[in-house]
Amino acid sequence: MASAVRILGIDPGLTRCGVGVVDVRADRSATLVHVGVVRSGADLPIAERLALIARGLREVFAAHHPDVVAVERVFAQQNRSTVMGTAQASGIALLLAAEHGLPAATHTPSEVKAAITGYGSADKLQVQTMVARVLRLDALPQPADAADALAIALCHGWRRGAPSGSAAAGALTPAQRAWADAEKRATRR
Amino acid sequence: MASAVRILGIDPGLTRCGVGVVDVRADRSATLVHVGVVRSGADLPIAERLALIARGLREVFAAHHPDVVAVERVFAQQNRSTVMGTAQASGIALLLAAEHGLPAATHTPSEVKAAITGYGSADKLQVQTMVARVLRLDALPQPADAADALAIALCHGWRRGAPSGSAAAGALTPAQRAWADAEKRATRR
């Protein structure tokens, strides 16, 4: 088996912070390592909520030893009532990556959707379906935050390792084929 | 000397994160303990910047042992280009408070300005002038982020310990007098 990069994807949030760990190999094939959600109660003070998120994320770092961390980028234009909490949770995720000595990257929702489905405005179901297919899962990852975290991890693995059109068309894995199709669709827009 | 509460005020930011530590007594008088700014270079990756902010804040916690932490609240409506970084830095500040087992509060900029100057739309110079007067400083605190951090700390100390109009008018300390004058000016607007 080719050596793989272990990627921790994080979909930041206060109420539900999605975490997904995947191994991505040079041939773009990927394996599920862990998927879950770190939660904090909306009735708790904000500092306690952030501490719960940090504790849950630290457990994932400790249990799965990722090589790199990818976090969904938050924009001020998004849903106002929760965006500040989401930004704070993303800050915690990025801090923990740095404190574990790991490289961290951020990807926008559009980048993630385009990488996974080939379409930057894909809906949640399209993303979940594609994530399940790439990782050969029997069921769609639930909840959506967990699926999003896996999508972020896959996006990062594929973007960082992307060979510049070097893959032989006849030797594509299913994941590579999906990726190539997605790229073609994206190019046509 | 009456027992004091030691308050760490934090004006969150990535480029400059203001920190101010004050001791506030039950009679509203206050003493400067520490004021400074934790910086991170705009050329660094976001995760490294947040780690530098966290390290600088941890040094302040370790050196000055605050009893409580007050952080300026960030709103999505503020300056868009920096608001996400500010929110992330505020998340770090609140996390560190929780991880030190300290209560943490947030105050809006208007609450801080109203508490310090009696006027929720006061400008920076008014806030700095009042902070310097209350803390009996020879010069205005610089930079503005440092002064803001002191203002947040004072705001928290005064709001939390605020006696309901119990101070005898004839026995005001200089800080109380400044406060009372500020309140009178605010009422006249």
CSV table of C-alpha atoms in Angstrom, one decimal:
chain,number,residue,atom,x,y,z
A,1,MET,CA,0.0,0.0,0.0
A,2,ALA,CA,1.4,3.4,-0.9
A,3,SER,CA,2.2,5.7,2.0
A,4,ALA,CA,-0.7,7.9,3.0
A,5,VAL,CA,-1.1,11.3,4.5
A,6,ARG,CA,-3.5,11.4,7.4
A,7,ILE,CA,-5.7,14.5,7.3
A,8,LEU,CA,-7.9,15.9,10.0
A,9,GLY,CA,-10.7,17.9,8.5
A,10,ILE,CA,-12.7,20.2,10.8
A,11,ASP,CA,-16.0,21.9,10.1
A,12,PRO,CA,-15.9,24.5,12.9
A,13,GLY,CA,-19.0,25.2,15.0
A,14,LEU,CA,-19.9,25.7,18.6
A,15,THR,CA,-23.0,23.5,18.8
A,16,ARG,CA,-21.6,20.9,16.5
A,17,CYS,CA,-18.0,20.8,15.4
A,18,GLY,CA,-17.5,18.2,12.7
A,19,VAL,CA,-14.3,16.2,12.7
A,20,GLY,CA,-13.2,13.7,10.0
A,21,VAL,CA,-9.9,11.9,9.7
A,22,VAL,CA,-9.0,10.3,6.4
A,23,ASP,CA,-5.8,8.7,4.9
A,24,VAL,CA,-5.2,10.0,1.4
A,25,ARG,CA,-2.6,8.2,-0.8
A,26,ALA,CA,-0.7,9.6,-3.7
A,27,ASP,CA,-3.1,8.0,-6.2
A,28,ARG,CA,-5.9,10.0,-4.6
A,29,SER,CA,-7.6,7.0,-3.1
A,30,ALA,CA,-8.8,7.6,0.5
A,31,THR,CA,-9.7,5.6,3.6
A,32,LEU,CA,-12.0,6.7,6.5
A,33,VAL,CA,-10.1,6.7,9.8
A,34,HIS,CA,-12.6,8.5,12.1
A,35,VAL,CA,-15.6,10.7,11.8
A,36,GLY,CA,-17.6,12.4,14.6
A,37,VAL,CA,-18.9,15.5,16.0
A,38,VAL,CA,-17.8,17.5,19.1
A,39,ARG,CA,-20.7,19.2,20.7
A,40,SER,CA,-21.2,21.9,23.3
A,41,GLY,CA,-24.5,22.9,24.9
A,42,ALA,CA,-26.0,26.3,23.9
A,43,ASP,CA,-26.9,26.9,27.6
A,44,LEU,CA,-23.2,27.1,28.6
A,45,PRO,CA,-21.1,30.2,28.8
A,46,ILE,CA,-19.2,30.8,25.6
A,47,ALA,CA,-15.8,30.2,27.3
A,48,GLU,CA,-17.0,26.8,28.6
A,49,ARG,CA,-18.3,25.9,25.1
A,50,LEU,CA,-14.9,26.7,23.5
A,51,ALA,CA,-13.1,24.7,26.2
A,52,LEU,CA,-15.4,21.7,25.4
A,53,ILE,CA,-14.7,22.0,21.7
A,54,ALA,CA,-10.9,22.2,22.4
A,55,ARG,CA,-11.1,19.2,24.7
A,56,GLY,CA,-13.0,17.1,22.1
A,57,LEU,CA,-10.5,18.2,19.3
A,58,ARG,CA,-7.5,17.4,21.5
A,59,GLU,CA,-8.9,13.9,21.9
A,60,VAL,CA,-9.1,13.4,18.2
A,61,PHE,CA,-5.5,14.7,17.8
A,62,ALA,CA,-4.3,12.3,20.5
A,63,ALA,CA,-6.3,9.3,19.2
A,64,HIS,CA,-5.5,9.6,15.5
A,65,HIS,CA,-2.2,11.5,15.1
A,66,PRO,CA,-3.0,13.5,11.9
A,67,ASP,CA,-0.2,14.8,9.7
A,68,VAL,CA,-2.0,17.9,8.7
A,69,VAL,CA,-5.2,19.8,9.6
A,70,ALA,CA,-7.7,21.4,7.3
A,71,VAL,CA,-10.3,23.8,8.6
A,72,GLU,CA,-13.3,25.2,6.7
A,73,ARG,CA,-12.9,28.9,6.3
A,74,VAL,CA,-15.5,31.1,7.9
A,75,PHE,CA,-16.8,34.3,6.3
A,76,ALA,CA,-18.4,37.3,7.9
A,77,GLN,CA,-21.1,37.3,5.3
A,78,GLN,CA,-22.5,33.9,6.5
A,79,ASN,CA,-25.4,33.5,8.9
A,80,ARG,CA,-24.9,36.3,11.3
A,81,SER,CA,-26.4,34.7,14.4
A,82,THR,CA,-23.8,32.0,14.6
A,83,VAL,CA,-20.9,33.2,12.5
A,84,MET,CA,-18.9,34.7,15.5
A,85,GLY,CA,-19.1,31.4,17.4
A,86,THR,CA,-18.1,29.5,14.3
A,87,ALA,CA,-15.1,31.8,13.8
A,88,GLN,CA,-14.1,31.4,17.4
A,89,ALA,CA,-14.3,27.6,17.1
A,90,SER,CA,-12.2,27.8,13.9
A,91,GLY,CA,-9.6,29.8,15.8
A,92,ILE,CA,-9.5,27.0,18.4
A,93,ALA,CA,-9.0,24.4,15.7
A,94,LEU,CA,-6.2,26.3,14.1
A,95,LEU,CA,-4.5,27.0,17.4
A,96,LEU,CA,-4.5,23.3,18.3
A,97,ALA,CA,-3.0,22.5,14.9
A,98,ALA,CA,-0.1,24.9,15.6
A,99,GLU,CA,0.3,23.7,19.2
A,100,HIS,CA,0.6,20.1,17.9
A,101,GLY,CA,3.3,21.3,15.4
A,102,LEU,CA,1.1,20.5,12.4
A,103,PRO,CA,0.6,22.4,9.2
A,104,ALA,CA,-2.9,23.9,9.0
A,105,ALA,CA,-4.8,25.0,6.0
A,106,THR,CA,-8.2,26.6,5.4
A,107,HIS,CA,-10.5,26.0,2.5
A,108,THR,CA,-13.6,27.9,1.6
A,109,PRO,CA,-17.0,26.0,1.3
A,110,SER,CA,-16.9,26.5,-2.5
A,111,GLU,CA,-13.4,25.1,-2.7
A,112,VAL,CA,-14.5,22.0,-0.8
A,113,LYS,CA,-17.7,21.5,-2.8
A,114,ALA,CA,-15.8,21.9,-6.1
A,115,ALA,CA,-13.1,19.5,-5.0
A,116,ILE,CA,-15.6,16.9,-3.9
A,117,THR,CA,-18.4,17.2,-6.4
A,118,GLY,CA,-16.9,19.3,-9.2
A,119,TYR,CA,-19.4,22.0,-8.5
A,120,GLY,CA,-18.8,24.9,-6.1
A,121,SER,CA,-22.5,25.4,-5.4
A,122,ALA,CA,-23.3,21.7,-4.7
A,123,ASP,CA,-25.9,21.0,-2.1
A,124,LYS,CA,-25.3,19.0,1.1
A,125,LEU,CA,-26.7,15.8,-0.3
A,126,GLN,CA,-24.4,15.8,-3.3
A,127,VAL,CA,-21.4,16.4,-1.0
A,128,GLN,CA,-22.4,13.6,1.3
A,129,THR,CA,-23.1,11.2,-1.5
A,130,MET,CA,-19.7,11.8,-3.1
A,131,VAL,CA,-17.9,11.5,0.3
A,132,ALA,CA,-19.6,8.2,0.9
A,133,ARG,CA,-18.7,7.0,-2.6
A,134,VAL,CA,-15.0,8.0,-2.4
A,135,LEU,CA,-14.6,6.5,1.1
A,136,ARG,CA,-16.6,3.4,0.2
A,137,LEU,CA,-19.1,3.9,3.0
A,138,ASP,CA,-22.3,1.9,3.2
A,139,ALA,CA,-24.3,4.9,4.4
A,140,LEU,CA,-24.1,8.7,4.0
A,141,PRO,CA,-22.1,10.2,6.8
A,142,GLN,CA,-24.4,11.8,9.5
A,143,PRO,CA,-24.8,14.5,10.7
A,144,ALA,CA,-24.0,16.9,7.9
A,145,ASP,CA,-21.3,18.5,10.0
A,146,ALA,CA,-19.4,15.2,10.1
A,147,ALA,CA,-19.8,14.7,6.4
A,148,ASP,CA,-18.5,18.3,5.8
A,149,ALA,CA,-15.5,17.5,7.9
A,150,LEU,CA,-14.7,14.5,5.8
A,151,ALA,CA,-15.2,16.6,2.7
A,152,ILE,CA,-12.8,19.2,3.9
A,153,ALA,CA,-10.2,16.6,4.7
A,154,LEU,CA,-10.6,15.0,1.2
A,155,CYS,CA,-10.5,18.4,-0.4
A,156,HIS,CA,-7.2,19.1,1.3
A,157,GLY,CA,-5.7,15.8,0.5
A,158,TRP,CA,-6.6,16.1,-3.2
A,159,ARG,CA,-5.6,19.7,-3.6
A,160,ARG,CA,-2.2,19.4,-1.8
A,161,GLY,CA,-1.2,16.2,-3.6
A,162,ALA,CA,-2.7,17.1,-6.9
A,163,PRO,CA,-0.3,16.0,-9.7
A,164,SER,CA,-0.4,18.5,-12.6
A,165,GLY,CA,-2.3,16.4,-15.1
A,166,SER,CA,0.1,13.5,-14.7
A,167,ALA,CA,-2.3,10.7,-14.1
A,168,ALA,CA,-2.6,8.3,-17.0
A,169,ALA,CA,-6.3,8.3,-18.1
A,170,GLY,CA,-6.4,4.6,-18.3
A,171,ALA,CA,-5.2,3.9,-14.8
A,172,LEU,CA,-7.6,6.0,-12.7
A,173,THR,CA,-9.0,4.8,-9.5
A,174,PRO,CA,-12.7,5.5,-8.9
A,175,ALA,CA,-11.7,8.4,-6.7
A,176,GLN,CA,-9.4,9.7,-9.4
A,177,ARG,CA,-12.0,9.3,-12.0
A,178,ALA,CA,-14.5,11.2,-9.9
A,179,TRP,CA,-11.9,13.9,-9.4
A,180,ALA,CA,-11.1,14.1,-13.1
A,181,ASP,CA,-14.8,14.3,-14.0
A,182,ALA,CA,-15.2,17.0,-11.4
A,183,GLU,CA,-12.3,19.0,-12.7
A,184,LYS,CA,-13.7,18.7,-16.2
A,185,ARG,CA,-17.1,19.9,-15.1
A,186,ALA,CA,-15.6,22.8,-13.2
A,187,THR,CA,-13.6,23.8,-16.2
A,188,ARG,CA,-16.7,23.9,-18.4
A,189,ARG,CA,-18.4,26.5,-16.2
B,1,MET,CA,-6.6,48.7,51.8
B,2,ALA,CA,-9.9,47.1,50.8
B,3,SER,CA,-9.6,43.7,49.0
B,4,ALA,CA,-9.4,44.1,45.2
B,5,VAL,CA,-10.5,42.0,42.3
B,6,ARG,CA,-7.8,41.5,39.7
B,7,ILE,CA,-9.3,41.8,36.2
B,8,LEU,CA,-7.6,40.9,32.9
B,9,GLY,CA,-9.1,42.9,30.1
B,10,ILE,CA,-8.5,41.7,26.5
B,11,ASP,CA,-9.1,43.7,23.3
B,12,PRO,CA,-8.9,40.8,20.9
B,13,GLY,CA,-6.9,41.1,17.6
B,14,LEU,CA,-4.5,39.2,15.5
B,15,THR,CA,-2.0,42.0,14.7
B,16,ARG,CA,-2.4,43.7,18.1
B,17,CYS,CA,-4.2,42.1,20.9
B,18,GLY,CA,-4.5,44.5,23.8
B,19,VAL,CA,-4.1,43.3,27.4
B,20,GLY,CA,-4.7,45.2,30.5
B,21,VAL,CA,-4.7,44.1,34.1
B,22,VAL,CA,-6.2,46.2,36.9
B,23,ASP,CA,-7.1,45.8,40.5
B,24,VAL,CA,-10.6,47.2,41.2
B,25,ARG,CA,-11.8,47.7,44.8
B,26,ALA,CA,-15.3,47.7,46.1
B,27,ASP,CA,-15.2,51.5,46.3
B,28,ARG,CA,-14.6,51.5,42.5
B,29,SER,CA,-11.0,52.8,42.8
B,30,ALA,CA,-8.6,51.0,40.5
B,31,THR,CA,-4.9,50.4,40.1
B,32,LEU,CA,-2.9,49.6,37.1
B,33,VAL,CA,-1.1,46.2,37.3
B,34,HIS,CA,0.0,45.6,33.7
B,35,VAL,CA,-0.7,46.9,30.3
B,36,GLY,CA,0.6,45.7,27.0
B,37,VAL,CA,0.0,44.4,23.5
B,38,VAL,CA,0.5,40.9,22.1
B,39,ARG,CA,1.4,41.0,18.5
B,40,SER,CA,1.6,38.6,15.6
B,41,GLY,CA,3.0,39.3,12.1
B,42,ALA,CA,0.6,39.6,9.3
B,43,ASP,CA,3.0,37.5,7.1
B,44,LEU,CA,2.6,34.4,9.3
B,45,PRO,CA,0.1,31.6,8.6
B,46,ILE,CA,-3.1,32.2,10.6
B,47,ALA,CA,-2.5,29.2,12.9
B,48,GLU,CA,0.9,30.5,13.8
B,49,ARG,CA,-0.5,33.9,14.5
B,50,LEU,CA,-3.2,32.4,16.9
B,51,ALA,CA,-0.5,30.4,18.6
B,52,LEU,CA,1.6,33.5,19.2
B,53,ILE,CA,-1.4,35.3,20.6
B,54,ALA,CA,-2.1,32.3,22.9
B,55,ARG,CA,1.5,32.3,24.1
B,56,GLY,CA,1.5,36.0,24.8
B,57,LEU,CA,-1.8,35.7,26.7
B,58,ARG,CA,-0.6,32.7,28.7
B,59,GLU,CA,2.4,34.8,29.8
B,60,VAL,CA,0.0,37.4,31.1
B,61,PHE,CA,-2.1,34.9,33.0
B,62,ALA,CA,1.1,33.4,34.5
B,63,ALA,CA,2.7,36.7,35.5
B,64,HIS,CA,-0.4,38.4,36.9
B,65,HIS,CA,-2.8,35.8,38.1
B,66,PRO,CA,-6.1,37.5,37.3
B,67,ASP,CA,-9.3,36.6,39.2
B,68,VAL,CA,-11.5,37.1,36.2
B,69,VAL,CA,-11.2,37.8,32.4
B,70,ALA,CA,-13.2,40.3,30.4
B,71,VAL,CA,-13.1,40.3,26.6
B,72,GLU,CA,-14.4,42.8,24.1
B,73,ARG,CA,-17.3,41.3,22.2
B,74,VAL,CA,-16.9,41.1,18.4
B,75,PHE,CA,-19.7,41.7,16.0
B,76,ALA,CA,-20.0,40.5,12.4
B,77,GLN,CA,-21.0,44.0,11.3
B,78,GLN,CA,-17.6,45.4,12.2
B,79,ASN,CA,-14.8,46.0,9.6
B,80,ARG,CA,-15.1,42.9,7.4
B,81,SER,CA,-11.4,42.5,6.5
B,82,THR,CA,-10.3,41.8,10.0
B,83,VAL,CA,-13.4,40.7,11.9
B,84,MET,CA,-12.8,37.0,11.4
B,85,GLY,CA,-9.3,37.2,12.8
B,86,THR,CA,-10.6,39.3,15.7
B,87,ALA,CA,-13.3,36.7,16.4
B,88,GLN,CA,-10.7,33.9,16.3
B,89,ALA,CA,-8.4,35.8,18.7
B,90,SER,CA,-11.4,36.4,21.0
B,91,GLY,CA,-12.1,32.7,21.0
B,92,ILE,CA,-8.5,32.0,22.1
B,93,ALA,CA,-8.8,34.5,24.9
B,94,LEU,CA,-12.1,33.0,26.2
B,95,LEU,CA,-10.6,29.4,25.9
B,96,LEU,CA,-7.6,30.4,27.9
B,97,ALA,CA,-9.8,31.9,30.6
B,98,ALA,CA,-11.8,28.6,30.8
B,99,GLU,CA,-8.6,26.6,30.8
B,100,HIS,CA,-7.3,28.6,33.7
B,101,GLY,CA,-10.5,28.0,35.6
B,102,LEU,CA,-11.5,31.7,35.6
B,103,PRO,CA,-14.8,33.2,34.9
B,104,ALA,CA,-14.9,35.1,31.6
B,105,ALA,CA,-17.3,37.8,30.5
B,106,THR,CA,-17.7,39.7,27.2
B,107,HIS,CA,-18.7,43.4,26.9
B,108,THR,CA,-19.7,45.2,23.8
B,109,PRO,CA,-17.7,48.3,22.7
B,110,SER,CA,-20.7,50.5,23.6
B,111,GLU,CA,-21.0,49.0,27.1
B,112,VAL,CA,-17.3,49.7,27.6
B,113,LYS,CA,-17.4,53.2,26.4
B,114,ALA,CA,-20.6,53.9,28.5
B,115,ALA,CA,-19.0,52.5,31.6
B,116,ILE,CA,-15.8,54.5,31.2
B,117,THR,CA,-16.9,57.8,29.8
B,118,GLY,CA,-20.7,57.7,30.4
B,119,TYR,CA,-21.3,57.9,26.7
B,120,GLY,CA,-21.7,54.8,24.5
B,121,SER,CA,-20.4,56.5,21.4
B,122,ALA,CA,-17.3,58.1,23.0
B,123,ASP,CA,-14.3,58.4,20.8
B,124,LYS,CA,-10.9,56.7,21.5
B,125,LEU,CA,-9.4,59.8,23.0
B,126,GLN,CA,-12.2,60.2,25.5
B,127,VAL,CA,-11.8,56.6,26.5
B,128,GLN,CA,-8.0,56.9,26.8
B,129,THR,CA,-8.3,60.1,28.8
B,130,MET,CA,-10.7,58.7,31.2
B,131,VAL,CA,-8.7,55.4,31.7
B,132,ALA,CA,-5.6,57.5,32.4
B,133,ARG,CA,-7.5,59.6,34.9
B,134,VAL,CA,-9.1,56.7,36.7
B,135,LEU,CA,-5.8,54.9,37.0
B,136,ARG,CA,-3.8,58.0,37.8
B,137,LEU,CA,-1.5,57.6,34.9
B,138,ASP,CA,0.9,60.4,33.8
B,139,ALA,CA,0.3,59.7,30.1
B,140,LEU,CA,-2.4,58.3,27.9
B,141,PRO,CA,-2.1,54.5,27.5
B,142,GLN,CA,-0.6,53.6,24.1
B,143,PRO,CA,-1.4,52.1,21.7
B,144,ALA,CA,-5.2,52.4,21.6
B,145,ASP,CA,-5.5,48.6,21.8
B,146,ALA,CA,-3.8,48.6,25.2
B,147,ALA,CA,-6.0,51.5,26.4
B,148,ASP,CA,-9.1,49.6,25.2
B,149,ALA,CA,-8.0,46.5,27.1
B,150,LEU,CA,-7.7,48.6,30.3
B,151,ALA,CA,-11.1,50.1,29.6
B,152,ILE,CA,-12.6,46.6,29.2
B,153,ALA,CA,-11.1,45.6,32.5
B,154,LEU,CA,-12.4,48.7,34.3
B,155,CYS,CA,-15.8,48.3,32.7
B,156,HIS,CA,-16.1,44.8,34.0
B,157,GLY,CA,-14.9,45.7,37.5
B,158,TRP,CA,-17.4,48.5,37.8
B,159,ARG,CA,-20.3,46.7,36.3
B,160,ARG,CA,-19.8,43.5,38.3
B,161,GLY,CA,-19.2,45.3,41.6
B,162,ALA,CA,-21.6,48.2,41.0
B,163,PRO,CA,-23.3,49.1,44.2
B,164,SER,CA,-26.8,50.4,43.5
B,165,GLY,CA,-26.3,54.1,44.2
B,166,SER,CA,-25.0,53.4,47.7
B,167,ALA,CA,-21.9,55.6,47.7
B,168,ALA,CA,-22.2,58.6,49.9
B,169,ALA,CA,-21.9,61.7,47.8
B,170,GLY,CA,-19.5,63.4,50.3
B,171,ALA,CA,-17.0,60.4,50.3
B,172,LEU,CA,-16.1,60.0,46.7
B,173,THR,CA,-12.6,58.8,45.7
B,174,PRO,CA,-11.1,60.6,42.6
B,175,ALA,CA,-12.2,57.6,40.5
B,176,GLN,CA,-15.7,57.7,41.9
B,177,ARG,CA,-15.9,61.4,41.3
B,178,ALA,CA,-14.7,61.0,37.7
B,179,TRP,CA,-17.3,58.3,37.3
B,180,ALA,CA,-20.1,60.4,38.8
B,181,ASP,CA,-19.1,63.4,36.6
B,182,ALA,CA,-19.1,61.1,33.5
B,183,GLU,CA,-22.5,59.8,34.4
B,184,LYS,CA,-23.8,63.4,34.8
B,185,ARG,CA,-22.4,64.4,31.4
B,186,ALA,CA,-23.9,61.4,29.8
B,187,THR,CA,-27.3,62.2,31.3
B,188,ARG,CA,-27.1,65.8,29.9
B,189,ARG,CA,-26.7,64.5,26.3
